[in-house]
mmCIF file of N, CA and C in Angstrom:
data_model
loop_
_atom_site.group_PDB
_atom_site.id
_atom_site.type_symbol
_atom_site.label_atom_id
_atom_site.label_comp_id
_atom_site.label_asym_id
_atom_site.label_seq_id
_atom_site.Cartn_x
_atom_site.Cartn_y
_atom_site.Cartn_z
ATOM 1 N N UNK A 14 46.050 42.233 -5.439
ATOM 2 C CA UNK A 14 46.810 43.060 -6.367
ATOM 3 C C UNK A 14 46.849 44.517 -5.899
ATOM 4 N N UNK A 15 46.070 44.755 -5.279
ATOM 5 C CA UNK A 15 45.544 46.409 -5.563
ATOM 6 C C UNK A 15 46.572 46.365 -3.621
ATOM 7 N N UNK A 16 46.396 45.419 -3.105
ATOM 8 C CA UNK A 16 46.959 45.885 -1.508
ATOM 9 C C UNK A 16 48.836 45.556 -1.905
ATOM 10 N N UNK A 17 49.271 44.974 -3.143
ATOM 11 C CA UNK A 17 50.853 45.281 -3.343
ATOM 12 C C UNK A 17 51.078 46.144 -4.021
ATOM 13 N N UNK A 18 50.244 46.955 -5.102
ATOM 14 C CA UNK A 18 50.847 48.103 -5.733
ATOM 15 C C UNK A 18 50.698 49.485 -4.383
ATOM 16 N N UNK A 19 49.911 49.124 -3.310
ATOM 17 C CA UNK A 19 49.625 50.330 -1.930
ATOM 18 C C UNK A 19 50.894 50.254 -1.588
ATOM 19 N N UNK A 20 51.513 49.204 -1.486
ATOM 20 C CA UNK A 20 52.747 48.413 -0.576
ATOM 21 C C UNK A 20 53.754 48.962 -1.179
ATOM 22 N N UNK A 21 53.896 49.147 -2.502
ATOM 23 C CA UNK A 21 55.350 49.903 -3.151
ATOM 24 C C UNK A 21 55.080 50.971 -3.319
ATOM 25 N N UNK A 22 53.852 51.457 -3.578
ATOM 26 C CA UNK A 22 53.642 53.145 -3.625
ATOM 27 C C UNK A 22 54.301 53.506 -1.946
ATOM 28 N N UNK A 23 53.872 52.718 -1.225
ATOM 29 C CA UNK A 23 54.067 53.069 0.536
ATOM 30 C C UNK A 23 55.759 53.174 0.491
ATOM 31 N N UNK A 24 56.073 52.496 -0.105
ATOM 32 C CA UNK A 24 58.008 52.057 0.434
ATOM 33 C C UNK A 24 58.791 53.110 -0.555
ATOM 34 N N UNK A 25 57.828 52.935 -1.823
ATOM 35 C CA UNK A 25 58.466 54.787 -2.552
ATOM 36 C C UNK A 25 57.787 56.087 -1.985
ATOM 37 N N UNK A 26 56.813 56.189 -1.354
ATOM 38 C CA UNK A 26 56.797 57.519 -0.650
ATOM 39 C C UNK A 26 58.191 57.132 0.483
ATOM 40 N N UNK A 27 58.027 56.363 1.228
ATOM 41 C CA UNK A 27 58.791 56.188 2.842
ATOM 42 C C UNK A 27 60.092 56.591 2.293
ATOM 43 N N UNK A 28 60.802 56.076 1.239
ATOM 44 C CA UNK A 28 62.188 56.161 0.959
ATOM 45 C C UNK A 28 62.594 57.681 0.182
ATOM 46 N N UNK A 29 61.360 58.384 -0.245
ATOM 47 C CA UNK A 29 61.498 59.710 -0.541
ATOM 48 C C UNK A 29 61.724 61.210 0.531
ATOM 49 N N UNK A 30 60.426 60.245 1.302
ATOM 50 C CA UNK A 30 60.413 61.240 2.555
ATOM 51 C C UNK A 30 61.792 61.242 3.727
ATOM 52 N N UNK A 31 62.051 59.762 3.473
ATOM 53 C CA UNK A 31 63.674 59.645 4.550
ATOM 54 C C UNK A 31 64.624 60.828 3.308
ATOM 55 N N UNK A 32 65.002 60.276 2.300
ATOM 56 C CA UNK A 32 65.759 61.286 1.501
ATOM 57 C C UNK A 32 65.410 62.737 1.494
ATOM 58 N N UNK A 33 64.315 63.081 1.502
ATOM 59 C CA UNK A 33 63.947 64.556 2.007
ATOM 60 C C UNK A 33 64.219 65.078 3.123
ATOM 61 N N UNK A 34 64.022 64.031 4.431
ATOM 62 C CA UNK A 34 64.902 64.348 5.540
ATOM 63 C C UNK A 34 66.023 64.665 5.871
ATOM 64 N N UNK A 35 66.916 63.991 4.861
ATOM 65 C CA UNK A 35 68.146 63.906 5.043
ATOM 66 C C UNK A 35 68.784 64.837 4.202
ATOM 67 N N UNK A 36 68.246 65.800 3.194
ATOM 68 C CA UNK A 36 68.674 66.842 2.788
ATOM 69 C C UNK A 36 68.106 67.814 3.244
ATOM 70 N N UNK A 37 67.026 68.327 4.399
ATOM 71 C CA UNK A 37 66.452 69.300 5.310
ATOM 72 C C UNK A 37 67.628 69.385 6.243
ATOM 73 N N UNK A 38 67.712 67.727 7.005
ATOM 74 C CA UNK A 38 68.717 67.512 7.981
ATOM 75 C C UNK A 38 70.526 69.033 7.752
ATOM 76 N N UNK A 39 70.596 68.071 6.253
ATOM 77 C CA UNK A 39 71.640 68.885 6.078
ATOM 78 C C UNK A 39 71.225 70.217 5.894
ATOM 79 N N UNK A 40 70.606 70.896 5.416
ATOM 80 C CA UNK A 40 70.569 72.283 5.150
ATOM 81 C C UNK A 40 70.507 72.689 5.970
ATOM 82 N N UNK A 41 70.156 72.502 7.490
ATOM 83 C CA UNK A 41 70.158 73.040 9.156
ATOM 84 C C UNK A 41 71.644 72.993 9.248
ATOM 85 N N UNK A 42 71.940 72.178 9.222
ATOM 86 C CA UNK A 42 74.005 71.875 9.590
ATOM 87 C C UNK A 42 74.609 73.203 8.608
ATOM 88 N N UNK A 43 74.001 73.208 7.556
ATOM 89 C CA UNK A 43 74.464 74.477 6.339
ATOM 90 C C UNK A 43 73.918 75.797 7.359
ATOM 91 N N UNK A 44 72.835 75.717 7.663
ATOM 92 C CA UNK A 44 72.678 77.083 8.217
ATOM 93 C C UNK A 44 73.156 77.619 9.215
ATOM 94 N N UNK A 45 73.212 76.771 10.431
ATOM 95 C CA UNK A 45 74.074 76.939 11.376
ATOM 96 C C UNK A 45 75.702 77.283 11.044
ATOM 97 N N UNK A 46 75.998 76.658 10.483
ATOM 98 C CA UNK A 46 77.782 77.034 10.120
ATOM 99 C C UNK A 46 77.487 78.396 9.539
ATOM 100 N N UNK A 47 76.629 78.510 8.471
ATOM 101 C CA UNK A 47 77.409 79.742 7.947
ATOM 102 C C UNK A 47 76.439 81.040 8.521
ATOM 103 N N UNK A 48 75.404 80.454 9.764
ATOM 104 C CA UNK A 48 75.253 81.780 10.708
ATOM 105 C C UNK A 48 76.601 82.108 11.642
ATOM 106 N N UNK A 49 76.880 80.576 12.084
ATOM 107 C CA UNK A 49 78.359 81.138 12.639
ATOM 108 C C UNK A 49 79.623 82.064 11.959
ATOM 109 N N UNK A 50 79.358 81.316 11.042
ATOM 110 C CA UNK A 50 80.973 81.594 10.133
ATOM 111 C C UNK A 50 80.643 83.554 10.085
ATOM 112 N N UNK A 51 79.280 83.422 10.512
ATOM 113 C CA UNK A 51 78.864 85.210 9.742
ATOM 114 C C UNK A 51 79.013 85.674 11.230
ATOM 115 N N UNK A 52 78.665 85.508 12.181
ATOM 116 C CA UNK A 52 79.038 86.231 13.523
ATOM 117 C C UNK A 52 80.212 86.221 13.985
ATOM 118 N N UNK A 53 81.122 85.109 13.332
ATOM 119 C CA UNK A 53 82.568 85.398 13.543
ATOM 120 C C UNK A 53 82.929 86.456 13.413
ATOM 121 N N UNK A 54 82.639 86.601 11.224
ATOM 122 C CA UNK A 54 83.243 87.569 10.472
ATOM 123 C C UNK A 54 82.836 88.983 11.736
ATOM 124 N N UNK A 55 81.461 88.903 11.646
ATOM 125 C CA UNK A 55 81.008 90.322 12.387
ATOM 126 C C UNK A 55 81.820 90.816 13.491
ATOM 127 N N UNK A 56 81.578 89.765 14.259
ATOM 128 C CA UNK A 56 82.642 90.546 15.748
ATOM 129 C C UNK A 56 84.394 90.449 15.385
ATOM 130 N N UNK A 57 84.711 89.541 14.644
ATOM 131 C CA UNK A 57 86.460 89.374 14.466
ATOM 132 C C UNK A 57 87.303 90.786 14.980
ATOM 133 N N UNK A 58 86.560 92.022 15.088
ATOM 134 C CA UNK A 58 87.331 93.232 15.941
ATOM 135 C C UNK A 58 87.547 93.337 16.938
ATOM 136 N N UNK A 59 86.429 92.928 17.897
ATOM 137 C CA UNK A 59 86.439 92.793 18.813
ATOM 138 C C UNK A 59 87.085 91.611 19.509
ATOM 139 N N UNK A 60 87.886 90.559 18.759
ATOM 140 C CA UNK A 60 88.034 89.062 19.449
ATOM 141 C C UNK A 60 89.561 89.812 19.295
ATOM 142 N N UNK A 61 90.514 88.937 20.687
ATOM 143 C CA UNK A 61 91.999 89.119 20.258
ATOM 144 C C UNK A 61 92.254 87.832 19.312
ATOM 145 N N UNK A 62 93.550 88.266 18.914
ATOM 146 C CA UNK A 62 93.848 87.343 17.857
ATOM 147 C C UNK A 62 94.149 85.918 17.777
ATOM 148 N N UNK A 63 93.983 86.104 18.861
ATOM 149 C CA UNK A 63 94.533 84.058 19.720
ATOM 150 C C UNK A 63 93.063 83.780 19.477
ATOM 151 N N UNK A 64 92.002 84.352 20.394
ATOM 152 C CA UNK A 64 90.885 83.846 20.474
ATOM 153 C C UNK A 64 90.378 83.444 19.311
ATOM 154 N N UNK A 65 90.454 84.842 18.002
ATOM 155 C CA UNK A 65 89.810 84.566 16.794
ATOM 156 C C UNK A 65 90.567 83.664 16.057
ATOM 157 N N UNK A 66 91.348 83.168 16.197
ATOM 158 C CA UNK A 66 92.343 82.295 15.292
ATOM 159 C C UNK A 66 91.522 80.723 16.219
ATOM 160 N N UNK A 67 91.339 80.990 17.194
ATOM 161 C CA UNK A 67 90.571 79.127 18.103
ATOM 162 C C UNK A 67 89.598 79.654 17.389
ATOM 163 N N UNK A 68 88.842 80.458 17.200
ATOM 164 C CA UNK A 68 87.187 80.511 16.495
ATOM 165 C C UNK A 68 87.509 80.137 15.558
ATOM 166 N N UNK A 69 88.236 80.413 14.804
ATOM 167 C CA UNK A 69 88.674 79.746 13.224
ATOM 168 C C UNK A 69 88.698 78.126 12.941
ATOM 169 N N UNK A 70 90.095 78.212 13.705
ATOM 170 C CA UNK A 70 89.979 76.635 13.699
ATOM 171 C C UNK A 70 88.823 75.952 14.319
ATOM 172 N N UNK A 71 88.260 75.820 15.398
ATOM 173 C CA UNK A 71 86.700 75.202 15.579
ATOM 174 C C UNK A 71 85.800 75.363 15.115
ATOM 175 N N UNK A 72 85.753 76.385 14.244
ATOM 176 C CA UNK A 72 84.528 76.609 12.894
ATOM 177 C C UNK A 72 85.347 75.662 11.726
ATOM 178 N N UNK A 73 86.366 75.810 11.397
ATOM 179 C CA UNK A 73 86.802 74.779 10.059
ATOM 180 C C UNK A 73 86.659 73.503 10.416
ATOM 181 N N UNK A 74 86.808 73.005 11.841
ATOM 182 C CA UNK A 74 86.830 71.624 11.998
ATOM 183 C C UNK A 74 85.115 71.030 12.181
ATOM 184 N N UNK A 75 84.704 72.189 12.293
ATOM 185 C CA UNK A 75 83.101 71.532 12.341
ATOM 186 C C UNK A 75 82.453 71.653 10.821
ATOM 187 N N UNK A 76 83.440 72.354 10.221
ATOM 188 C CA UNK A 76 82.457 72.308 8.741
ATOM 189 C C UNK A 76 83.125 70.929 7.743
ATOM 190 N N UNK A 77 84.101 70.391 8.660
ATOM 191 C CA UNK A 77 84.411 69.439 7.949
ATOM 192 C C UNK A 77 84.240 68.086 8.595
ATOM 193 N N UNK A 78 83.387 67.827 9.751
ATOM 194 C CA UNK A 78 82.952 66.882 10.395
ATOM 195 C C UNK A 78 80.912 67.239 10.059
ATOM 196 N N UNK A 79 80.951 68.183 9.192
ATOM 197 C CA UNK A 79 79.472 67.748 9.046
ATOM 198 C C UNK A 79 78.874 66.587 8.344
ATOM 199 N N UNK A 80 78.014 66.163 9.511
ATOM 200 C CA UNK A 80 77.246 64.631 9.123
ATOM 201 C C UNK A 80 76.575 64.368 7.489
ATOM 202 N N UNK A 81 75.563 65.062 7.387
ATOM 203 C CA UNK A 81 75.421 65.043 6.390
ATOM 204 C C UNK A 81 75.418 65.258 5.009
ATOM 205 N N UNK A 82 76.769 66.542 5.244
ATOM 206 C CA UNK A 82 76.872 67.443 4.122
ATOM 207 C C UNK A 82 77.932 66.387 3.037
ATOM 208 N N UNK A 83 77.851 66.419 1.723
ATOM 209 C CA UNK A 83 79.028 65.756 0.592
ATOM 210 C C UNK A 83 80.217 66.443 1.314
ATOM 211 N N UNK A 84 80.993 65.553 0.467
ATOM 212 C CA UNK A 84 82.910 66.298 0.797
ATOM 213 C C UNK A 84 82.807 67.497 -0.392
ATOM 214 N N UNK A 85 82.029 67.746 -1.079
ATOM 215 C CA UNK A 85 83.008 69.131 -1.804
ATOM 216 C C UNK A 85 81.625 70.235 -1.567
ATOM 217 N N UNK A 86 80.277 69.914 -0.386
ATOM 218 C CA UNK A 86 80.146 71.051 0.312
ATOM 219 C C UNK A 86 80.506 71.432 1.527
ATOM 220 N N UNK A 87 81.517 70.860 1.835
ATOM 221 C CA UNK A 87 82.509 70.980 3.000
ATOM 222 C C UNK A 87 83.219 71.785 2.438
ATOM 223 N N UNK A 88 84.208 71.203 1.646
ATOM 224 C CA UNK A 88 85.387 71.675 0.852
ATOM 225 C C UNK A 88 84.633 73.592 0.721
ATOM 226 N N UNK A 89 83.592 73.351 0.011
ATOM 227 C CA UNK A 89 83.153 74.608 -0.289
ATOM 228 C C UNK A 89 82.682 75.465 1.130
ATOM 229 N N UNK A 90 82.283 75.145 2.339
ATOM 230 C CA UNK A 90 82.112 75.823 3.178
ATOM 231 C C UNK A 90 83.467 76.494 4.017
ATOM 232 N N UNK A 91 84.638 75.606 3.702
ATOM 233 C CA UNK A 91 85.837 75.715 4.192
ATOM 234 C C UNK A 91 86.434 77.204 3.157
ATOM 235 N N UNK A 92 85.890 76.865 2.029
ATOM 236 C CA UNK A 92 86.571 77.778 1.054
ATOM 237 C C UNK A 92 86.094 79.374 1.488
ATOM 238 N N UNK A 93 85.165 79.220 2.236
ATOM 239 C CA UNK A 93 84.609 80.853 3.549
ATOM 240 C C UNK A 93 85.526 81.927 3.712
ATOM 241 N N UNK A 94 86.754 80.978 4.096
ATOM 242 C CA UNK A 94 87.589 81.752 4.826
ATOM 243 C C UNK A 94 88.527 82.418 3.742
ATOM 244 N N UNK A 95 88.342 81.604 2.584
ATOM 245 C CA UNK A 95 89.667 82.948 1.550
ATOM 246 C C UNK A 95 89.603 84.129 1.476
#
């Protein structure tokens, strides 16, 4: 008795700690974008306007191919640029 209640305490820690991973996971993907999205903003004077317009679009297309993030904190990381 006492080695199957170890056995589900074990598989509810394991399945907490994967879910904890996987929202750490994402908050790195969150930080990275919007350190980028912020060194864009910063230099955008210095970039010509072709260049900063490809920085644009390859920053929007990566905030909307992030792995682990929901669709409406995409949506919301996209919403950056208004």
């Amino acid at each position: 008795m006492v080695l199957a209640i170890e056995a589900v305490e074990f598989e509810v820690l394991a399945e907490a700690l994967s879910r904890s991973k996987e929202k750490l996971e994402s908050l790195k993907d969150l930080n990275e974008y919007a350190v980028s999205f912020q060194m864009l903003m910063y230099n955008r004077a210095n970039l010509p306007p072709q260049r900063l317009l490809q920085k644009q679009v390859e920053l929007l297309q990566s905030a909307l191919r992030l792995k682990y993030a929901q669709w409406n904190t995409r949506v919301r990381l996209v919403h950056l640029f208004d």
